[in-house]
Coordinates of C-alpha atoms in Angstrom, one line a residue:
M1 CA -8.6 15.3 -31.5
K2 CA -7.3 18.2 -28.9
L3 CA -6.6 17.2 -25.5
L4 CA -9.1 18.5 -23.7
D5 CA -11.9 16.9 -26.2
E6 CA -10.0 14.2 -26.0
L7 CA -10.2 14.0 -21.9
K8 CA -13.6 14.8 -21.7
A9 CA -14.5 12.0 -24.3
R10 CA -12.3 9.7 -21.8
G11 CA -14.7 10.6 -19.3
L12 CA -11.2 12.4 -17.7
V13 CA -13.0 16.1 -17.1
E14 CA -15.2 16.7 -14.2
A15 CA -15.1 20.2 -13.9
M16 CA -13.0 23.1 -14.8
T17 CA -12.4 27.1 -13.7
A18 CA -13.2 28.6 -17.0
P19 CA -13.5 26.2 -20.2
D20 CA -12.9 29.0 -23.1
E21 CA -10.1 30.5 -21.3
I22 CA -8.7 26.7 -20.8
E23 CA -8.9 25.5 -24.3
K24 CA -7.5 29.1 -25.7
A25 CA -4.0 28.2 -22.7
L26 CA -3.8 25.0 -24.3
E27 CA -3.5 26.0 -27.5
K28 CA 0.1 26.6 -26.4
P29 CA 2.8 24.2 -24.2
T30 CA 1.2 25.4 -20.7
T31 CA 3.2 23.8 -17.5
V32 CA -0.2 22.1 -15.4
Y33 CA 1.1 20.4 -12.2
C34 CA -0.5 17.6 -9.8
G35 CA -0.1 17.1 -6.6
F36 CA 0.8 13.1 -4.2
D37 CA 0.1 12.9 -1.1
P38 CA 3.0 11.2 0.6
S39 CA 1.0 9.4 3.0
A40 CA 3.2 5.7 1.7
R41 CA 6.6 5.0 0.0
S42 CA 4.6 4.3 -2.8
L43 CA 2.1 4.9 -5.3
Q44 CA -1.7 3.3 -5.1
A45 CA -3.2 2.0 -8.2
G46 CA -5.8 5.1 -7.7
N47 CA -3.3 7.2 -8.4
L48 CA -3.0 6.4 -11.7
V49 CA -5.8 8.6 -13.0
S50 CA -4.0 11.9 -11.9
I51 CA -0.4 9.7 -13.6
M52 CA -2.0 9.2 -16.6
V53 CA -3.3 12.3 -17.1
L54 CA -0.1 14.5 -16.6
R55 CA 1.4 12.2 -18.9
R56 CA -1.5 13.0 -21.5
F57 CA -0.4 17.0 -21.1
Q58 CA 3.1 16.0 -21.2
M59 CA 2.7 13.3 -24.5
A60 CA 0.9 16.4 -25.8
G61 CA 3.9 18.8 -25.5
H62 CA 2.6 20.3 -22.3
K63 CA 5.4 21.0 -19.2
V64 CA 4.4 18.8 -16.2
I65 CA 5.1 19.2 -12.9
A66 CA 4.9 16.6 -10.1
L67 CA 4.4 17.7 -6.7
V68 CA 5.0 16.0 -3.4
G69 CA 3.4 17.0 -0.5
G70 CA 6.4 17.2 1.8
A71 CA 4.7 20.4 4.3
T72 CA 0.8 18.9 3.3
G73 CA 1.5 15.9 3.9
L74 CA 2.9 16.8 7.9
I75 CA -0.6 18.2 8.4
G76 CA -3.4 16.5 6.1
D77 CA -5.9 17.1 3.4
P78 CA -9.7 16.9 5.2
S79 CA -10.7 16.4 1.9
G80 CA -12.7 13.0 1.6
K81 CA -11.5 12.0 5.7
S82 CA -13.6 11.6 8.4
A83 CA -10.7 12.0 10.7
E84 CA -7.6 13.6 11.2
R85 CA -4.3 11.8 9.9
N86 CA -1.8 9.8 11.7
M87 CA 1.4 12.6 11.6
L88 CA 4.3 11.4 9.8
T89 CA 7.6 12.4 10.8
V90 CA 10.3 14.4 7.9
E91 CA 12.2 11.6 7.9
Q92 CA 9.1 9.3 6.7
V93 CA 8.2 11.6 4.1
E94 CA 11.9 12.0 3.0
E95 CA 11.4 8.1 2.4
N96 CA 8.1 8.2 0.7
K97 CA 9.5 11.0 -1.4
R98 CA 11.7 8.9 -3.0
G99 CA 9.3 5.8 -3.9
I100 CA 7.3 8.1 -5.2
R101 CA 9.5 9.2 -7.4
E102 CA 10.7 6.0 -8.4
N103 CA 6.7 5.1 -9.2
L104 CA 5.9 8.5 -11.5
S105 CA 9.7 8.1 -13.2
R106 CA 8.5 4.6 -14.7
I107 CA 5.3 7.2 -16.4
L108 CA 6.2 10.4 -16.7
D109 CA 9.5 11.1 -18.9
F110 CA 12.1 12.8 -16.6
D111 CA 14.9 12.9 -19.0
G112 CA 13.9 13.6 -22.5
P113 CA 13.4 17.1 -24.5
N114 CA 10.5 17.6 -22.1
P115 CA 11.3 16.3 -18.4
A116 CA 8.7 16.3 -15.9
I117 CA 9.8 18.1 -13.4
M118 CA 9.3 17.0 -9.4
V119 CA 9.0 19.0 -6.5
D120 CA 8.5 18.9 -2.8
N121 CA 6.9 21.9 -0.8
Y122 CA 8.3 21.2 2.2
D123 CA 11.4 23.1 0.5
W124 CA 9.2 26.6 0.6
Y125 CA 7.6 25.9 3.9
R126 CA 10.2 24.2 5.7
G127 CA 12.2 28.1 6.6
M128 CA 8.8 29.6 7.0
S129 CA 7.7 30.7 10.6
A130 CA 4.4 31.6 12.4
I131 CA 4.4 35.2 11.6
E132 CA 4.9 34.6 7.9
F133 CA 2.3 32.1 7.5
L134 CA -0.3 34.2 8.9
R135 CA 0.6 37.5 7.7
D136 CA 1.9 36.7 4.4
I137 CA 0.7 33.7 3.1
A138 CA -3.6 33.3 5.4
V139 CA -4.5 36.8 5.4
N140 CA -5.3 36.7 1.5
F141 CA -7.7 34.3 2.8
R142 CA -11.6 34.3 3.5
V143 CA -12.8 32.4 6.6
P144 CA -16.5 32.7 5.1
Q145 CA -15.0 31.3 1.8
M146 CA -13.3 28.6 3.7
L147 CA -16.3 26.9 5.0
A148 CA -17.8 27.1 2.1
K149 CA -15.3 24.8 0.4
E150 CA -17.2 21.4 0.3
S151 CA -14.6 19.2 1.7
V152 CA -15.0 21.5 4.5
K153 CA -17.9 20.8 5.1
K154 CA -18.8 17.2 4.4
R155 CA -15.6 16.9 7.2
L156 CA -17.6 19.1 9.1
E157 CA -20.5 17.0 8.9
A158 CA -18.8 13.6 8.9
S159 CA -16.8 14.5 11.7
E160 CA -19.6 16.1 13.9
G161 CA -17.3 19.3 13.9
A162 CA -14.0 17.1 14.6
L163 CA -12.3 19.5 12.5
T164 CA -8.7 21.1 13.9
F165 CA -6.8 24.4 12.5
T166 CA -4.5 22.2 10.8
E167 CA -6.3 20.2 8.7
F168 CA -8.3 23.7 7.7
S169 CA -5.6 25.7 7.3
Y170 CA -4.5 23.0 3.9
Q171 CA -6.5 24.4 1.7
I172 CA -4.4 27.9 2.4
L173 CA -1.0 25.5 1.5
Q174 CA -2.1 24.6 -1.3
G175 CA -3.4 27.7 -2.3
N176 CA -0.3 29.2 -1.9
D177 CA 1.6 26.1 -3.5
F178 CA -0.1 27.5 -7.1
L179 CA 1.2 30.4 -6.3
H180 CA 4.7 29.4 -5.4
L181 CA 4.6 27.4 -8.8
W182 CA 3.1 30.1 -11.3
D183 CA 6.0 31.9 -9.7
N184 CA 8.9 29.7 -10.6
F185 CA 8.0 27.7 -13.0
G186 CA 5.1 30.1 -14.6
C187 CA 3.1 26.8 -13.8
R188 CA -0.7 27.9 -15.0
M189 CA -2.9 25.2 -14.2
E190 CA -3.8 22.6 -11.4
V191 CA -5.3 19.2 -11.7
G192 CA -6.6 17.0 -9.6
G193 CA -9.3 14.4 -8.3
A194 CA -12.8 15.8 -7.6
D195 CA -12.9 16.1 -4.4
Q196 CA -9.9 18.2 -4.9
W197 CA -12.3 21.0 -6.3
G198 CA -11.5 22.7 -3.2
N199 CA -8.2 23.1 -3.1
I200 CA -7.4 23.8 -6.2
T201 CA -9.6 27.1 -6.7
A202 CA -8.1 28.4 -3.4
G203 CA -4.6 28.3 -5.6
T204 CA -6.3 29.9 -8.5
D205 CA -8.1 32.8 -6.5
L206 CA -5.4 33.5 -4.8
V207 CA -2.8 33.7 -8.2
H208 CA -5.8 35.6 -9.8
R209 CA -5.7 38.0 -7.0
M210 CA -2.0 38.6 -6.1
R211 CA -0.6 38.6 -9.3
G212 CA -4.0 40.0 -11.4
E213 CA -3.5 36.4 -13.8
S214 CA -6.0 33.7 -14.6
A215 CA -4.6 30.7 -13.0
F216 CA -6.7 27.5 -14.2
G217 CA -8.4 24.5 -12.3
L218 CA -9.6 20.5 -13.4
T219 CA -11.0 17.9 -12.1
F220 CA -11.8 14.1 -13.4
P221 CA -14.3 12.2 -11.1
L222 CA -13.0 9.7 -9.4
L223 CA -12.7 6.3 -10.1
L224 CA -15.3 3.8 -8.9
D225 CA -16.2 0.6 -10.2
S226 CA -19.7 -0.9 -10.7
T227 CA -20.6 -1.3 -7.5
G228 CA -19.7 1.8 -5.6
K229 CA -16.3 0.7 -4.3
K230 CA -13.0 2.8 -5.1
F231 CA -11.0 2.1 -7.5
G232 CA -7.8 0.1 -6.9
K233 CA -8.9 -1.7 -3.5
S234 CA -8.0 -5.0 -3.9
E235 CA -9.9 -7.4 -1.1
G236 CA -9.8 -4.4 1.2
N237 CA -6.7 -3.4 0.3
A238 CA -4.7 -0.6 -1.3
L239 CA -3.0 -2.0 -5.2
F240 CA 0.3 -0.6 -5.1
L241 CA 2.6 -0.1 -8.1
N242 CA 5.6 -1.1 -5.6
G243 CA 6.5 -4.5 -7.0
E244 CA 7.5 -5.2 -3.2
M245 CA 4.0 -4.2 -1.7
T246 CA 1.8 -5.7 -4.2
S247 CA 3.0 -8.3 -6.3
V248 CA 3.1 -7.9 -10.1
Y249 CA 1.0 -11.1 -10.4
D250 CA -1.9 -9.5 -8.2
W251 CA -0.8 -6.4 -9.8
Y252 CA -2.0 -8.1 -13.2
Q253 CA -4.8 -9.9 -11.7
Y254 CA -6.7 -7.3 -11.0
F255 CA -7.0 -6.0 -14.2
L256 CA -7.7 -9.1 -15.7
R257 CA -10.3 -9.7 -13.3
A258 CA -12.2 -6.2 -13.8
A259 CA -16.2 -6.1 -14.8
D260 CA -17.5 -5.8 -18.2
A261 CA -19.2 -3.3 -16.9
D262 CA -16.5 -1.4 -15.5
V263 CA -13.3 -3.0 -18.4
I264 CA -14.2 -0.2 -20.8
R265 CA -13.9 2.7 -19.1
Y266 CA -10.9 1.8 -17.5
L267 CA -9.2 1.5 -21.0
K268 CA -10.2 4.8 -22.2
V269 CA -9.2 6.4 -18.5
F270 CA -5.7 4.1 -18.7
S271 CA -5.5 3.1 -22.1
M272 CA -2.6 4.6 -24.6
R273 CA -4.8 3.2 -27.4
S274 CA -7.2 5.3 -29.0
L275 CA -10.7 5.6 -28.9
E276 CA -11.3 3.9 -32.5
E277 CA -9.5 0.6 -30.9
I278 CA -10.9 0.6 -27.7
A279 CA -14.0 1.0 -29.4
E280 CA -12.9 -2.1 -31.0
L281 CA -11.9 -4.5 -28.3
E282 CA -15.9 -3.2 -27.3
A283 CA -17.2 -4.9 -30.1
Q284 CA -15.1 -8.3 -29.6
M285 CA -16.8 -7.9 -26.0
K286 CA -20.1 -7.9 -26.9
A287 CA -19.6 -10.6 -29.2
N288 CA -17.3 -13.3 -27.5
P289 CA -17.4 -12.1 -23.4
E290 CA -16.0 -15.1 -22.6
A291 CA -12.8 -14.4 -24.1
R292 CA -12.2 -11.1 -22.2
I293 CA -10.4 -9.7 -23.9
P294 CA -10.6 -6.5 -23.0
Q295 CA -9.4 -7.1 -19.8
K296 CA -6.1 -9.2 -20.8
A297 CA -5.5 -6.2 -22.9
L298 CA -6.0 -3.9 -20.1
A299 CA -4.4 -6.0 -17.7
E300 CA -1.0 -6.4 -20.3
E301 CA -0.5 -3.0 -20.9
L302 CA -1.1 -1.3 -17.2
T303 CA 1.2 -4.2 -16.6
R304 CA 3.8 -3.3 -18.7
L305 CA 3.8 0.2 -18.3
V306 CA 4.0 -0.1 -14.3
H307 CA 6.4 -3.1 -14.2
G308 CA 7.7 -3.2 -18.0
E309 CA 8.2 -6.4 -20.1
A310 CA 9.7 -8.2 -17.6
G311 CA 6.9 -7.8 -14.5
L312 CA 4.5 -8.9 -17.8
K313 CA 6.4 -12.2 -18.7
T314 CA 6.5 -12.3 -14.4
A315 CA 2.8 -12.0 -14.6
L316 CA 1.8 -13.9 -17.5
G317 CA 3.7 -17.0 -15.8
A318 CA 2.3 -16.4 -12.6
T319 CA -1.0 -16.8 -14.7
Q320 CA -0.3 -20.1 -16.5
T321 CA 1.0 -21.4 -13.2
L322 CA -1.5 -20.6 -11.6
F323 CA -4.6 -22.5 -14.1
G324 CA -1.8 -25.0 -15.8
G325 CA -0.5 -25.9 -12.7
D326 CA 2.8 -26.2 -13.9
V327 CA 5.4 -25.0 -11.6
A328 CA 8.8 -25.5 -13.8
G329 CA 11.3 -23.3 -12.5
K330 CA 8.6 -21.6 -10.0
S331 CA 10.7 -20.7 -6.3
A332 CA 8.7 -21.6 -2.9
D333 CA 8.5 -17.2 -2.6
E334 CA 7.0 -17.0 -6.0
L335 CA 4.1 -20.1 -5.5
E336 CA 3.3 -18.3 -2.1
V337 CA 2.5 -15.3 -3.8
I338 CA 0.8 -17.2 -6.8
F339 CA -1.1 -20.0 -4.6
K340 CA -1.9 -17.1 -1.9
D341 CA -5.8 -17.8 -2.2
V342 CA -5.7 -21.3 -2.6
K343 CA -6.5 -24.1 0.4
S344 CA -4.0 -24.7 2.3
A345 CA -1.9 -27.1 4.7
S346 CA 1.5 -28.0 6.7
L347 CA 3.3 -31.3 7.5
P348 CA 6.1 -32.7 9.2
V349 CA 9.0 -33.6 6.2
S350 CA 8.3 -36.8 7.8
E351 CA 5.2 -37.5 7.6
I352 CA 5.6 -36.2 3.3
V353 CA 8.7 -37.8 2.3
G354 CA 8.1 -41.8 1.5
K355 CA 4.6 -41.3 1.6
P356 CA 2.6 -41.9 -1.3
V357 CA 1.0 -38.7 -2.5
F358 CA -2.4 -39.5 -2.7
A359 CA -1.9 -40.4 1.4
V360 CA -0.2 -37.2 2.0
A361 CA -2.8 -35.3 0.4
A362 CA -6.0 -36.3 2.6
A363 CA -3.5 -36.7 5.3
A364 CA -3.0 -32.2 4.4
G365 CA -7.1 -32.0 4.8
M366 CA -7.3 -31.9 0.5
F367 CA -9.5 -35.4 0.5
K368 CA -12.3 -36.5 3.2
S369 CA -10.3 -39.8 3.2
N370 CA -7.4 -42.3 2.4
G371 CA -9.9 -44.0 0.0
E372 CA -11.2 -41.3 -1.3
A373 CA -7.8 -39.7 -1.9
R374 CA -6.9 -43.3 -3.5
R375 CA -9.4 -43.2 -6.3
M376 CA -8.9 -39.6 -7.3
A377 CA -5.3 -40.7 -8.2
Q378 CA -6.5 -44.1 -9.9
Q379 CA -8.7 -42.3 -11.8
G380 CA -6.0 -39.9 -13.1
G381 CA -7.4 -37.0 -11.3
L382 CA -4.6 -35.9 -8.6
S383 CA -1.6 -34.3 -9.6
L384 CA 1.9 -33.1 -8.0
N385 CA 3.6 -29.8 -9.3
G386 CA 1.7 -30.3 -12.8
A387 CA 2.8 -34.0 -13.3
K388 CA -0.4 -36.6 -13.0
V389 CA 0.4 -39.5 -10.2
D390 CA -1.1 -42.9 -9.8
D391 CA -1.7 -44.5 -6.5
K392 CA 1.8 -46.3 -6.5
R393 CA 3.8 -42.8 -6.4
A394 CA 5.8 -41.9 -3.8
F395 CA 6.4 -38.8 -2.6
A396 CA 10.2 -37.9 -3.1
E397 CA 12.7 -35.5 -1.3
G398 CA 13.0 -33.6 -4.7
D399 CA 9.0 -32.9 -4.9
L400 CA 9.7 -30.6 -2.1
I401 CA 10.5 -27.0 -4.2
D402 CA 13.6 -25.0 -1.9
G403 CA 12.6 -28.4 0.3
R404 CA 9.3 -26.3 2.0
I405 CA 6.6 -26.7 -0.4
A406 CA 4.4 -28.6 -3.3
L407 CA 2.1 -28.1 -5.5
L408 CA -1.3 -30.9 -5.5
K409 CA -3.9 -29.8 -8.1
Q410 CA -7.5 -32.5 -7.9
G411 CA -8.9 -32.5 -11.2
K412 CA -8.1 -29.5 -13.6
K413 CA -9.0 -26.3 -11.0
N414 CA -9.1 -27.1 -7.2
N415 CA -5.1 -26.4 -6.4
F416 CA -3.8 -27.0 -3.2
L417 CA -0.3 -26.1 -1.3
L418 CA 1.2 -28.0 1.3
R419 CA 3.6 -26.7 3.0
V420 CA 6.9 -28.5 5.5
S421 CA 5.7 -27.4 9.1
E422 CA 8.6 -26.7 11.5
K423 CA 10.3 -29.4 12.6

C-alpha cells in the first residue's frame, strides 16, 4: 500500500493542500518536517501522533526533520489556546530541547542510513533585528488573510479579542520556518495536527510566493477518545514520554485501560502492525471482549516503543504486583508508584512492629473494628505483602519494605498501603 493510502486508511489525514501533487511528490524521496513546542522538558502522549507520522514517512524512505520551536516557543501559538502562554526563558527552552531530542531518539532513527534531523528555529532568528523581520519576512503577509485563519478567529472569539501581536505574528515565523527549511534542506512538506492548518498554509503560500515552487501541507485529526476527551490526558494530567515525569507503569496502564470504542483507532494510529493484523485483533475483541486482547497488544507495543524492553518488563511486573499482590523484589518507591491510588494510612513504627497484623490493619482504618479484622484473618482473607496471615501472625520489622512501607490486602482486590509515619 502506498504511504498516503495507508495514512488515510489509518485515519491520519484530515486535509492536504494539493492531494494530486502530494501523491506524485511522494513517489520519490521527499523531505518532510513537523514542529514541536518546547514548552516542557518532555513530549506528551498527544505528540505521539506527530512522531508516528514522521516515523512512517522515514520508514517509507523519506527524509524527516523535527523542528523544535526554540524561537516560536518563546512567543506562543494561539492555535487551540484561550489565553496567552507563560513566557519561557532561553535557558528553559534549551533544557526542554534536550529532553525532546531524547524523546524523539527513541522512536525516530537519527543514526541510520536515512537519519532524521532535529533543528531549532531559534538558530535562524536569534540574530535577526526587528527591522529585518518586518522588511524581509512580515512584508510578505497580508493582514486580512492572517485574520481569516481559523486558529486566529477562534482565539479572538474565545478571548474576546485579547490576542497580542506577539502571538498573532506566530504564523509569520512558522511560515518563514518552512521557507528556511526549503532553502537549506530542500523540504517540500509540513505535517501537523488539524489545528496547525493555518500555520502550515502560511508556509506553503510563502514558499510559493517567494520561490515560485509548490510546497505541501498535510494535517491529521486531533485525537480524542470516545467521550470527547483529549487523548493523552490521564486523570487531568498530561502523560509524558519521560519516565521520571510519568512512570512506566502509568504509561502502560493508560493504554491498557483504553475503551473498546477507542482501542482499534489507537492501534491504527500508533501501532506498526498491519491493518490486517489490527482487523484480527478487532475480531478477537468482538468474540471475547473481557480478555481485552487489543488493549494488551497496544499497551505492550507502545511501552516497548517508548521505554524499551526493560521498561515493558517493569510495567508488566508492576501490573502483576497490583493485581497479584506479590511484592517480592519491589522497592518502597516502586510500590508507592504502583499503589498511589489505593487507600492508605500512616502509623508510628511502635504501633506496627510486634503487634498482630489484623490489629495493625484495624488501627490503620482498613477495617471498622478489631473484631472485623480478626475474623477476616481467621477466614484467610487478610494478606501482608502478598502472603496470607492468620489472627496470630505478628508484624515483624522485616515486613516493612525499606523500613517504611507494607502492603495489606483484604480478599482478592482490596489493597491497602501502610506507611511508617515520622517518629
